[in-house]
Amino acid sequence: MKGRNTRNRLVVTLLCAVCGVLGLTVGVAPQALAQSNGVLLTGTITDGAGETMEGVVVSVRAEGSNLTTSVYTDADGVYVFPRMDPAHVQLRAQAVSYAAARADPRPSGAVHRHDFVMRSIEHFEAQLPGDRWVAALPEDTPEDRRMKTVFRSMCGGCHSQNTALLTRFDEQGWLNIITVMSRIATSGYVASPMSPGLAREDRAPSPLMDYYKERLAAYLAKVRGPGPSLMHFEPRPRPTGDAVLVVIREYDTPGQGYGLPDWESGSNWIEGAPSKTNRANHHAMDGTLDFDGNLYFSDDLNTNPYRSIGKIDWRTGEITNVHVPRRATPEMASAVHDLIADQEGTLWFGADGRLVSVDPDTLEWELMTTPEGEIVPAGGFHDKDGLGGIWGALGRGAVRYDPKTRETTRYQNPTQKSTLGSTGSYGMAGDRDGNGWLSVYGLDIMTKHEYATGRSYDIQLPPSPYAPADDLFVGDDRRIFDMMGGSLFHGKGHPWMHTIRKPGGGEPSDAVWGPGWTSDHLVKIDIETHEITLYPLPYRDGGCYQAVVDLDGIIWTVFTNADAVARFDPESEEWTWYDLPTVGTESHGLQVVRVNGRTQVGVPYWGSSKMAKLEFLTHAERDALKTVAMAATAASR
C-alpha cells in the first residue's frame, strides 16, 4: 500500500511538472493540451525484430464517437496522446507495408500504456495514396512514358489515382472503363435516379480519352491486368522530426441516415481508398475554423433538405447544420462549394449564386445585398483580401464585396475568348493590398484585378519544368493536346501546364502562391513586380490543390492525390510534409486560423466525408508529455 501511494505521488508530481513546462495558460498552450485531467494514453511500437519504429500513426476513437484522434511515434517508437476522458476506445496503429495493430482498451487512471508489435506484409499496395501508385507505373519504353503521361492527364480529375488502379482488369475491361469514364461527371458519380444523365451514352466523350483509349487500355492491362504486374511499389519514408509533432483530429461528416461506419471510410488502409460512387463519402467539399477551434464544412453535390454548411464542436464532434434555402425549392438546402473565414471570424460562401455570411457564434446567416437592395452575386470560389474585402470568382471575371460599405465592384478578365483553351475562372485569392487574383487554368494564366486602379492584368505562367520531352508526343499525339489546350476533361491541364487550382495570398506575404496541380510546383508571383518563382513540391503526382498563407508568412498546401498537407517556409525554402491518417481523402481545400495564438489547419476530406484539424506541438511540449507518460508507466511496474 505504501509503495502504491509513493507511485501515485510520483505521478502527481510529474503532472505538476509537465503543466509548468507546457505553460498551460490561455493563449499559450495549444488546444490539444488544454485538457488537464483525464487519461494519458501512451505506448511503444516495435517491428517483428524488436526495433522501435518512428512515424507510425496511432489512432484512437471512443466507442460511439464520430471523432478519431491520431498522433505519430517519435524516434524512440513512443506515441503519446493528449489527455482524454476515460472511455472504451478503439486503438489502431498503422504503417505502410505492415498489418494494422489493434486493441480495444478501457484506459483508466492518470496514464494507460499499450505497446504494439507491427508485422510486415507482402502485398501492401492498397495502403498507398494515389501518388505512390503513379510513381510505380513503369516508364521503360517511349510508349510506356507516353501512356503514363496520358494517365496522369486523364485519370486524376474526378478521383484519386489509387482508386483507378486498385482493381485489375484485362484489356477489354480497361477499355470499357475508359469509355464510361470519358462521359462521366467530375464528381465520379454514374447515372442514377438522383443524378440522371451524368454518364449517358449520348454525352460527348472527352476527345483525349477517346483518342488514347485503346493504347491506354493496352498499357493498363500490361501493368494492372490478370498477369504478373510490372509495378514496383515504394512507400514514402515515414514521418520524422517536426512531422511527428502533429495532432490530427478527424470528424465524420456524413449526411443524415448514413450512420458512422468504420469501413469504406479510408481509416483502415488495407481496404484502399473509399469508392467515389458511395454518396456517404461526399459531405465535406471545403472547410475552415473559428477562433475557438471549432470546424465548419460545406456540403456540395448532395441535394438535401437539411444542410448547406455544418459546424463541428471540436471537443464533442457534435454537428449543427445550417440550412440556406435554394431559390427555386426553398425546402431544399443550397449546395455550397467554397467556405472561408475573414479576419473577424465571419464565415462567407456562395449559395445558389448569392453571397452569404454566417455569424459563427449564433449561426445566423444573411444574404448580402447592395445599398440599392440588389443581391450580391457569388461564384464557387472566394477569398478575403488584406483590406477586408471579399472576392469571388464569377465566370470570366470577379466581384469584390466591401462588408463595411456593402458596395460591390465587378471586374472582367482581359482574355474573354481564346482558341487555346477555356477562359473561365477557377480559384480566387486576395492579396495584402486588396487586389484579387484569379486562376484562368485553361490558359495557364493568373489574372490580377487591381483594387486601387480598377485595372486588370493577365500574367502568363512559364511552361512546367516537368513538361515531357519534345520528341515524346509528335504528330497527332501532340495535336490532340494542342487542340484541347488547357481544357482537358475535368479541368486537368495538359502536361506542359501548371493548372493552378486555388491560389492563396494575404498578409504578411508580398506574393500570391499558386499550387501547380499538373506541374507539381508551387508558383510564387510577386504582387508588385509580377516576377514568377517556381519551387518543386516534395513529391510528384500529389495533386496540389490549394495554397494558403498564415499570419507568419508560412505557406500551407493540400494534396488531393497524396493524402497530405505540407508546410513551406519561404525564408528557408524548406518543406515539412504531414501525412494524413486517412487513405483517399481527396482534399480540395484547407484553411489556416490562429487559435489561442497557435496555428491550426482545417482540412476537408471530400473523398471520405470527414473534416480534420491539425495542431502542432513543439518538441518541448511533446517531450514533456512523453516524460510524464514514460515515468508514470515505469513507476507502476
XYZ file of C-alpha atoms in Angstrom, residues 39 43 54 77 89-90 110 121 125-126 224 244 248 291 318 351 363 410 537 577 582 588 631:
23
model
C -6.095 9.663 -19.161
C 2.964 3.118 -25.611
C 9.306 6.141 -35.842
C 8.935 4.462 -31.125
C -11.796 3.067 -27.139
C -10.639 1.540 -30.380
C -3.655 9.001 -14.913
C 3.024 -7.852 -45.036
C -0.258 -1.503 -52.269
C -3.860 -0.889 -51.159
C -2.661 -3.948 -63.856
C 5.656 13.707 -35.892
C -4.792 15.309 -36.058
C -11.158 31.397 -33.296
C -21.425 17.391 -32.367
C -25.195 29.671 -52.049
C -25.068 30.515 -36.827
C -17.118 43.874 -60.794
C 6.912 20.151 -54.473
C 5.326 17.039 -45.036
C -6.891 8.514 -43.988
C -9.939 20.026 -52.235
C 7.918 7.805 -15.920
